[in-house]
mmCIF file of C-alpha atoms in Angstrom:
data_model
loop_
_atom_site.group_PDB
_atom_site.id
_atom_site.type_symbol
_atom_site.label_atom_id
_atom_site.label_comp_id
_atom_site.label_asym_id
_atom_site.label_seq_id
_atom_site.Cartn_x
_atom_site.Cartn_y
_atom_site.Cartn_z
ATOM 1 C CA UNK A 38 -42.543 67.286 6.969
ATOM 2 C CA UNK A 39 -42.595 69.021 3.669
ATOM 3 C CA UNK A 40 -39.775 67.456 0.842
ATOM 4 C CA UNK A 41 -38.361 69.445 -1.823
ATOM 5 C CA UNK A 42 -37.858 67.267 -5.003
ATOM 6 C CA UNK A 43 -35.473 69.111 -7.591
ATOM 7 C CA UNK A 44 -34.388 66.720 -10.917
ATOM 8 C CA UNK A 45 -30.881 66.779 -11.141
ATOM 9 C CA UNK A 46 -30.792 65.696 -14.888
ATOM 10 C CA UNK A 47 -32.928 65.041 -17.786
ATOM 11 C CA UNK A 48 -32.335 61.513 -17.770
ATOM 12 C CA UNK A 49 -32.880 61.009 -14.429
ATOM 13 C CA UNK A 50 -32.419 61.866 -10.647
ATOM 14 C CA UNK A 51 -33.338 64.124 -7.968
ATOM 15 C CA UNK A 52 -32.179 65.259 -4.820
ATOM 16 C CA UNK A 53 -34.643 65.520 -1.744
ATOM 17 C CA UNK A 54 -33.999 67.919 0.382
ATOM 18 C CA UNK A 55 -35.607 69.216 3.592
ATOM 19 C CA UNK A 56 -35.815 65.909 4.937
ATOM 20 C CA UNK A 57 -33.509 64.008 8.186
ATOM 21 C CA UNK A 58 -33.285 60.158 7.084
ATOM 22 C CA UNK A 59 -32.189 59.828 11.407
ATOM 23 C CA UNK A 60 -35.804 60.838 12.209
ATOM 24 C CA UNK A 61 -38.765 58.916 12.299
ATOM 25 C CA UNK A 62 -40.414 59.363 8.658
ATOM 26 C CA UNK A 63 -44.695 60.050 8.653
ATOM 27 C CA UNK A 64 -46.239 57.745 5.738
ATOM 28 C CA UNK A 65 -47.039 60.527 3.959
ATOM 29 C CA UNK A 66 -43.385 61.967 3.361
ATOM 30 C CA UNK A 67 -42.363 57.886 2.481
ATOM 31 C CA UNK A 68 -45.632 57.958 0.418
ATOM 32 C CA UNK A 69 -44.073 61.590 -1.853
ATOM 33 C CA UNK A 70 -40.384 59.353 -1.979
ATOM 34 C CA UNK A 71 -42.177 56.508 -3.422
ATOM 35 C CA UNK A 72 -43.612 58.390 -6.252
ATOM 36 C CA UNK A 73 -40.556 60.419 -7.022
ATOM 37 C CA UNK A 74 -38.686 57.404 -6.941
ATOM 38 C CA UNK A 75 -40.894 55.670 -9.505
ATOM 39 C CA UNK A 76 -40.593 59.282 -11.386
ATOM 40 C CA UNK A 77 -37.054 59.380 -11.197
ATOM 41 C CA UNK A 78 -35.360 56.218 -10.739
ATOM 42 C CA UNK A 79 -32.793 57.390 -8.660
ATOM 43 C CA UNK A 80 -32.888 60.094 -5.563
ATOM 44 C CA UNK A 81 -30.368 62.004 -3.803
ATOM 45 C CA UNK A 82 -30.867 62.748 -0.093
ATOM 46 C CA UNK A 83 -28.348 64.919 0.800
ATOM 47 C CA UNK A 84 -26.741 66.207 4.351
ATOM 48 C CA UNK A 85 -27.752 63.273 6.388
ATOM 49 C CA UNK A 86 -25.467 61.936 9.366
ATOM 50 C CA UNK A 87 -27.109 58.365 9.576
ATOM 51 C CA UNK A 88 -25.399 54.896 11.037
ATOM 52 C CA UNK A 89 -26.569 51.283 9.791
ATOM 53 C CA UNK A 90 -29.569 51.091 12.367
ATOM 54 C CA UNK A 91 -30.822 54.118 10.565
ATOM 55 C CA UNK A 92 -30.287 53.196 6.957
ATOM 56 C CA UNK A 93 -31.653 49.848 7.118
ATOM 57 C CA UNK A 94 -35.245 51.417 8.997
ATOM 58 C CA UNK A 95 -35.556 53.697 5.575
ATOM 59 C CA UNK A 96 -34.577 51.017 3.152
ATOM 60 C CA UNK A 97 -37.382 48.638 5.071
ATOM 61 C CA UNK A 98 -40.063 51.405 4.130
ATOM 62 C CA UNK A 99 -39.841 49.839 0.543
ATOM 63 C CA UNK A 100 -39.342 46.209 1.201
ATOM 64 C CA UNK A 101 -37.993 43.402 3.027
ATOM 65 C CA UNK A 102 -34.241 44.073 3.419
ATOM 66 C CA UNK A 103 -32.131 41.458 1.571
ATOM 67 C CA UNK A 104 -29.290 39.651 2.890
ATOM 68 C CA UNK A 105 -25.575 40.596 1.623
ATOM 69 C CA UNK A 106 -24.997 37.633 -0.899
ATOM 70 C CA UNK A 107 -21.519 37.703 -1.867
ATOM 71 C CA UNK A 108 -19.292 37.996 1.274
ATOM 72 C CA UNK A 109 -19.087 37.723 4.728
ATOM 73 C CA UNK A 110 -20.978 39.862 7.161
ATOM 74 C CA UNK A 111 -21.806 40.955 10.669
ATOM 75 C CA UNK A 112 -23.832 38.440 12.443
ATOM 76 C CA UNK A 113 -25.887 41.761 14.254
ATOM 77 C CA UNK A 114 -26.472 43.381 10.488
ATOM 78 C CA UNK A 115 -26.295 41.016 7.923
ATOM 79 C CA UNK A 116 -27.958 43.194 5.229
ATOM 80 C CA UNK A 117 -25.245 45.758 5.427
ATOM 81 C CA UNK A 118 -22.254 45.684 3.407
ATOM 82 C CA UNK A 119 -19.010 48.659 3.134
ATOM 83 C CA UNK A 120 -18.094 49.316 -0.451
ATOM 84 C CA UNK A 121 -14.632 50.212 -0.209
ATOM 85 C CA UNK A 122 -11.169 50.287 -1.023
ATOM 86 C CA UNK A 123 -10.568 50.614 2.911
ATOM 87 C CA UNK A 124 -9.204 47.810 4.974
ATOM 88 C CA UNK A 125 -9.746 48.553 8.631
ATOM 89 C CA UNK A 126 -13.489 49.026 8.874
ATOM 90 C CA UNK A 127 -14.234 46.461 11.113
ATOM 91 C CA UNK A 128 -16.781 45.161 8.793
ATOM 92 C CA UNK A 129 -17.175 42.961 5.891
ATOM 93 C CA UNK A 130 -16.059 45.079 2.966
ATOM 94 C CA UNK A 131 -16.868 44.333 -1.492
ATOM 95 C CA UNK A 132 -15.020 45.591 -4.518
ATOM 96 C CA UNK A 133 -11.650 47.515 -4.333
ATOM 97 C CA UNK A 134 -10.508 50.424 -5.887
ATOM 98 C CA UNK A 135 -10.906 51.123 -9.608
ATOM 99 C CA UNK A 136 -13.993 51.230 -11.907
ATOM 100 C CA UNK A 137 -16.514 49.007 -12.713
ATOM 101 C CA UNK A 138 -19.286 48.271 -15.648
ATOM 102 C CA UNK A 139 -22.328 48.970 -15.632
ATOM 103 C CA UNK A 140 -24.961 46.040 -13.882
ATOM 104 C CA UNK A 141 -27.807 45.464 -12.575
ATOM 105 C CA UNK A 142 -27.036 44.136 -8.810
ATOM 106 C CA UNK A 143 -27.783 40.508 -8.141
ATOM 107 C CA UNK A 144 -29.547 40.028 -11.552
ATOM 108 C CA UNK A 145 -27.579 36.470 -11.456
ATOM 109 C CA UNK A 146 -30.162 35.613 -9.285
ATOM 110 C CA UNK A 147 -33.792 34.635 -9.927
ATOM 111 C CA UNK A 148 -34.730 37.114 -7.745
ATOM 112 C CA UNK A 149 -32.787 40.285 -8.081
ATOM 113 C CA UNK A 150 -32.976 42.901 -5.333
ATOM 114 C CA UNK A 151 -35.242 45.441 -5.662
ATOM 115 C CA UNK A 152 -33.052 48.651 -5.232
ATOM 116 C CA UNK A 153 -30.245 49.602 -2.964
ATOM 117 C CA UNK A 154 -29.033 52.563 -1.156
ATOM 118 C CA UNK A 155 -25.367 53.862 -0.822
ATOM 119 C CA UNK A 156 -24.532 55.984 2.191
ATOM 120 C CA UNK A 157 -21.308 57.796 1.578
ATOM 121 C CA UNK A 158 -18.924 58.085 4.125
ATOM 122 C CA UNK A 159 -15.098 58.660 2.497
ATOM 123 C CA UNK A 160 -14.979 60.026 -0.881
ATOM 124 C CA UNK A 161 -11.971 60.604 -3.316
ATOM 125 C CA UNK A 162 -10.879 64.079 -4.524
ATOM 126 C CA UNK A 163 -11.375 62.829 -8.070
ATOM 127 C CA UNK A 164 -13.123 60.290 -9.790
ATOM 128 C CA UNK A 165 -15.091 57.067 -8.144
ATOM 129 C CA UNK A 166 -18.649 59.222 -9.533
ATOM 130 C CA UNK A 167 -21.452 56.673 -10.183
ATOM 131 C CA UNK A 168 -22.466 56.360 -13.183
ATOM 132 C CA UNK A 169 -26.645 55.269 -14.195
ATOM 133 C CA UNK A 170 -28.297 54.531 -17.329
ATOM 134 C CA UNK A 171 -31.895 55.043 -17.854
ATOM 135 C CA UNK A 172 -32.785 51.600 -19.181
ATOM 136 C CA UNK A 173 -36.699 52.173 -19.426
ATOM 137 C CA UNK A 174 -35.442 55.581 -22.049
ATOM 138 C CA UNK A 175 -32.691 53.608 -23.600
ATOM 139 C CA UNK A 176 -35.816 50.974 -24.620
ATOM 140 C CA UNK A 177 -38.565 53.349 -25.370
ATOM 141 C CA UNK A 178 -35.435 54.920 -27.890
ATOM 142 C CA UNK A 179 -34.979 51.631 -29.543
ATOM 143 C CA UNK A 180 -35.809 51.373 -33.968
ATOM 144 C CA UNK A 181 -39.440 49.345 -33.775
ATOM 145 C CA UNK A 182 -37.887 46.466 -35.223
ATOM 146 C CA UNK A 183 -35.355 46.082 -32.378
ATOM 147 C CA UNK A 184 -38.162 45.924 -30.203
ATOM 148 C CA UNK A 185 -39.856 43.343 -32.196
ATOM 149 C CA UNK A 186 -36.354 41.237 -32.348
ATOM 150 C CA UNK A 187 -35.801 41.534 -28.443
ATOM 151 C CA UNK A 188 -39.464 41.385 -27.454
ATOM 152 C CA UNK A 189 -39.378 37.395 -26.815
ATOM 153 C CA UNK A 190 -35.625 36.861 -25.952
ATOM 154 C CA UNK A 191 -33.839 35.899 -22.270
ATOM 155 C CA UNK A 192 -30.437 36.368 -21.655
ATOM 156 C CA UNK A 193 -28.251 34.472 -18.832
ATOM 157 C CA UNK A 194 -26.871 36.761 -16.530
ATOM 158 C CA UNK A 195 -23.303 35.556 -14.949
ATOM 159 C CA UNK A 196 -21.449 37.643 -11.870
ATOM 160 C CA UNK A 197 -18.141 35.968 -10.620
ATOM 161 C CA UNK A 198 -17.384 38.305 -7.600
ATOM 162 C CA UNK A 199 -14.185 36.154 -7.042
ATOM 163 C CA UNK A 200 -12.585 36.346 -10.530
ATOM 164 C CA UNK A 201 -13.864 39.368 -12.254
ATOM 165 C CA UNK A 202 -15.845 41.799 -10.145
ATOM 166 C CA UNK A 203 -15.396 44.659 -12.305
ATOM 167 C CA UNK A 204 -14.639 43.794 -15.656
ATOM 168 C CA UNK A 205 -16.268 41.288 -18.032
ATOM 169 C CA UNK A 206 -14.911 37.684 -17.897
ATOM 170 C CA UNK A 207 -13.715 35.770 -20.619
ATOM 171 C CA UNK A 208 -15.310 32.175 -19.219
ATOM 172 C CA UNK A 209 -18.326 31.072 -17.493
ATOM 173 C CA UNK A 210 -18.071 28.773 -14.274
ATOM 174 C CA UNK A 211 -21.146 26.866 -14.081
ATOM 175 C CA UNK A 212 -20.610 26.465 -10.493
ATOM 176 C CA UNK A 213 -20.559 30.550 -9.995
ATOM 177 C CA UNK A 214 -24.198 31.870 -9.743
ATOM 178 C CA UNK A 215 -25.925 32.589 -12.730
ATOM 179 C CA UNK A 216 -29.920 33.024 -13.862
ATOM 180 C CA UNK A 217 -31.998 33.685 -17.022
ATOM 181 C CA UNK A 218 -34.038 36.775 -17.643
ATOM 182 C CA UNK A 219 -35.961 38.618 -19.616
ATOM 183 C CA UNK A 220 -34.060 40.850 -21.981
ATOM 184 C CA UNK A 221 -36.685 42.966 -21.755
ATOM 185 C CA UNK A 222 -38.316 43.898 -18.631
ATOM 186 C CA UNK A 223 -41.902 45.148 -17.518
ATOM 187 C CA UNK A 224 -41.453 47.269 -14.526
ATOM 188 C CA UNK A 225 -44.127 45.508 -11.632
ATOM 189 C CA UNK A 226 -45.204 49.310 -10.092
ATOM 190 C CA UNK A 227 -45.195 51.327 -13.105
ATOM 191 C CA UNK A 228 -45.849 49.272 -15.983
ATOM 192 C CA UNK A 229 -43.005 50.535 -18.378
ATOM 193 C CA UNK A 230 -40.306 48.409 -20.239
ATOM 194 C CA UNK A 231 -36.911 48.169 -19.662
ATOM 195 C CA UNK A 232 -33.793 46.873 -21.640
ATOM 196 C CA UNK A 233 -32.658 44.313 -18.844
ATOM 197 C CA UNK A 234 -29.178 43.745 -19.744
ATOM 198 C CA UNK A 235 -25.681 44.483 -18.752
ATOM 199 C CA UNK A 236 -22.023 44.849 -20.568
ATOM 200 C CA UNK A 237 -20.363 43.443 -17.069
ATOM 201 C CA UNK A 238 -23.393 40.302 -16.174
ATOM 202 C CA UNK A 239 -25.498 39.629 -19.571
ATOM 203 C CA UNK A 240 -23.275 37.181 -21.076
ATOM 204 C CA UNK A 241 -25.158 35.006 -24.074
ATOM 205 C CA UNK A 242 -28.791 35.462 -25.465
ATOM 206 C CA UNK A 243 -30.536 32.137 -25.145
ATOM 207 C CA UNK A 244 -31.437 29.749 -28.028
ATOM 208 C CA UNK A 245 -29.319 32.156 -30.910
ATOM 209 C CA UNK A 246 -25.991 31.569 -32.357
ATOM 210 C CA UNK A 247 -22.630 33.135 -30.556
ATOM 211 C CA UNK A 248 -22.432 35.229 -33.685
ATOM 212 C CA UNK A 249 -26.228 36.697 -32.880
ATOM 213 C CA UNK A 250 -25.706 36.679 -29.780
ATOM 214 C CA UNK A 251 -22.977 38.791 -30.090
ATOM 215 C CA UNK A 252 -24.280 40.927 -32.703
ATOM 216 C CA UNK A 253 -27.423 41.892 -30.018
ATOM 217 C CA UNK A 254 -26.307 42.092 -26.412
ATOM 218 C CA UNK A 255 -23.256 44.424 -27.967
ATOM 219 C CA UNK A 256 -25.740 46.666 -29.871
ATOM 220 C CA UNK A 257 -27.719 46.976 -26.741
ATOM 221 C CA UNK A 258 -25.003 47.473 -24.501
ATOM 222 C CA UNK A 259 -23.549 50.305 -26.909
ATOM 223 C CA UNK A 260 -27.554 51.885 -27.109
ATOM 224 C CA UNK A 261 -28.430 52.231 -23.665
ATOM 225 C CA UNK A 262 -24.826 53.459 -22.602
ATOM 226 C CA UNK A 263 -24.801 56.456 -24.661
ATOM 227 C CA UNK A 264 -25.101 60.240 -22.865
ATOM 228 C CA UNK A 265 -28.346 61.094 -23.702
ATOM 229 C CA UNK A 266 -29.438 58.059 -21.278
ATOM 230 C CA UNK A 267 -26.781 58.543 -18.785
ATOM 231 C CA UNK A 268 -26.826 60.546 -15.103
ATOM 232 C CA UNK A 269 -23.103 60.711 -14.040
ATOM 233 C CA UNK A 270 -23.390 61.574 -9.878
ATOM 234 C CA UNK A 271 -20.382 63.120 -8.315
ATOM 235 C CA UNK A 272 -20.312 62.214 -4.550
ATOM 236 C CA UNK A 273 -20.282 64.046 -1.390
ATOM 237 C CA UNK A 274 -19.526 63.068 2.030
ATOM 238 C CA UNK A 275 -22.946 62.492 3.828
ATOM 239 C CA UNK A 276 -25.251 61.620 0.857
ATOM 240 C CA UNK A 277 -27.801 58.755 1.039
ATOM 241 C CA UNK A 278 -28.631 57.522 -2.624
ATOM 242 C CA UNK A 279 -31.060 55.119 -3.459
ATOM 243 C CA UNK A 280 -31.784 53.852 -7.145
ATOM 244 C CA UNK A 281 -34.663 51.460 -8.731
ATOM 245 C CA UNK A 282 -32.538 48.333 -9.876
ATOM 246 C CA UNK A 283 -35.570 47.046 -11.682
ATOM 247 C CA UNK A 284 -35.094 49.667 -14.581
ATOM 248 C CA UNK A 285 -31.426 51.295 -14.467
ATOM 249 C CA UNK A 286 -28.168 49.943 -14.396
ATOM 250 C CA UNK A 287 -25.294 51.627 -13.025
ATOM 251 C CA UNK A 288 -21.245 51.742 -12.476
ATOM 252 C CA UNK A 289 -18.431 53.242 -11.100
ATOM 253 C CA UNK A 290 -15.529 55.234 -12.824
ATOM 254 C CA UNK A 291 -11.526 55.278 -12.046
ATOM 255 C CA UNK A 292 -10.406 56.308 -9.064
ATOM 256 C CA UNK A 293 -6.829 56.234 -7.895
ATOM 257 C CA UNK A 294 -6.063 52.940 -5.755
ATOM 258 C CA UNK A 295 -4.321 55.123 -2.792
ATOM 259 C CA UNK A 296 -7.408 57.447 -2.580
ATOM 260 C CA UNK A 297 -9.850 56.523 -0.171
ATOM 261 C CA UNK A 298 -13.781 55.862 -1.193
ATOM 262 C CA UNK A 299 -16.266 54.487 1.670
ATOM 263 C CA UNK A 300 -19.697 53.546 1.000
ATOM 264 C CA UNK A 301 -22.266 51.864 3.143
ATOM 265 C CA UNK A 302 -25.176 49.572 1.222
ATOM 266 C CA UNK A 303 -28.213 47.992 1.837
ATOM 267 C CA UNK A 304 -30.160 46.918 -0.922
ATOM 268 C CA UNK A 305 -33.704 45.471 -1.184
ATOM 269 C CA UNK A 306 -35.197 42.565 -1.712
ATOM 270 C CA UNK A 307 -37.801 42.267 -4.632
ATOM 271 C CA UNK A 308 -40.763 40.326 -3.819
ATOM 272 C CA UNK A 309 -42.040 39.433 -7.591
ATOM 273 C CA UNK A 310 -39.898 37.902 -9.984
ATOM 274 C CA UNK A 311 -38.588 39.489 -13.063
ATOM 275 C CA UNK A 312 -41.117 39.256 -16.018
#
């Protein structure tokens, strides 16, 4: 099997076509996705007609699958999780209807996951696009003396899926799960840096004042969102999407509550720490 990778921005993306994700895959052709996904941080596979069997035997080609974290779940696939606004899936569902800042998943955790895929299923007429940010561009663009600030700095990282799953919250639970990072990243496979911070989970830099605090995680946040780092993907019923959570973070714009949006995820779980 021959894939056809075609960038679907300048920031980054690309669709791979000429490929069926229902198929057995030859190491080769997971070999090629592996490099274009460490190319282009986040890959399109579009056209596929795949159930959960099938989506969790393509997300195991990179990794150990990771369980879902933050609900309930099928006792016969516990790494699979519907991100919907729909109620009668028969299966544990996450996050409702509206949009969403961007995040890195699970980077509450000490061990974030790796990356995660999205199969689409239902999608709205209008809005409910995904939204990712280039974070290894959006720190290679930083003034040298930002990167000499940041360089040595962690950041705790807060996600209250109860309270505030979409929207930054006001107050910090110390009960809720929470972990320190890195603010900035080195990417374990390709070497690069990353900004490793989020306007919805990055909540105080360690060891500065508030007002510094402040003053840096909103300059970042403000940097690495702008256009010129950000892929905006409008979805289609059928499309598989996968993205590299170790260097972008991503979100999810309005959509209207009574419109319908179905995804199906499994995400990854990363083996090394974050350093």
């Amino acid at each position: 099997m021959t894939i056809t990778v075609t960038p679907l921005s300048d920031v980054l993306g690309a669709a791979v076509t000429d490929i069926d994700l229902s198929r057995e895959l030859a190491s080769d052709t997971i070999s090629k996705i592996k490099e274009a996904w460490h190319e282009y941080t986040v890959l399109v596979f579009p056209n596929q007609s795949i159930n959960d069997e099938q989506q969790e035997k393509f997300c195991r080609h990179f990794g150990e699958l990771e369980l879902v974290r933050t609900t309930n779940v099928a006792n016969d696939h516990p790494h699979v999780m519907m991100i919907t606004n729909v109620t009668d899936t028969g299966k544990p569902t996450a996050l409702e209807d509206g949009e969403m800042m961007f995040h890195y998943d699970q980077c509450y955790y000490e061990r974030p996951c790796l990356g995660a895929t999205l199969y689409s299923i239902e999608v709205p007429d209008e809005g409910g696009n995904t939204l990712f940010a280039n974070c290894t561009k959006a720190y290679e663009a930083l003034p040298q003396k930002w990167k000499n600030r940041i360089s040595s700095l962690k950041a705790l990282n807060y996600y209250n899926y109860g309270s505030s799953p979409t929207t930054r919250p006001e107050n910090i639970d110390t009960k809720t799960p929470q972990w320190v990072h890195p603010v900035v990243r080195i990417h374990p496979e390709t070497g690069q840096k990353a900004l490793y911070v989020s306007r919805l989970m990055s909540m105080r830099i360690q060891d500065v004042s508030t007002e510094e605090s402040d003053e840096i995680l909103y300059y970042l946040f403000d940097h690495m969102e702008q256009s010129q780092f950000v892929y905006e993907h409008i979805w289609s019923v059928g499309e598989l999407l996968m993205w590299d959570n170790r260097c972008s973070v991503h979100a999810r714009t309005y959509f209207a509550p009574e419109k319908r949006r179905m995804m199906r995820r499994v995400t990854v779980r990363d083996p090394v720490p974050v350093i």
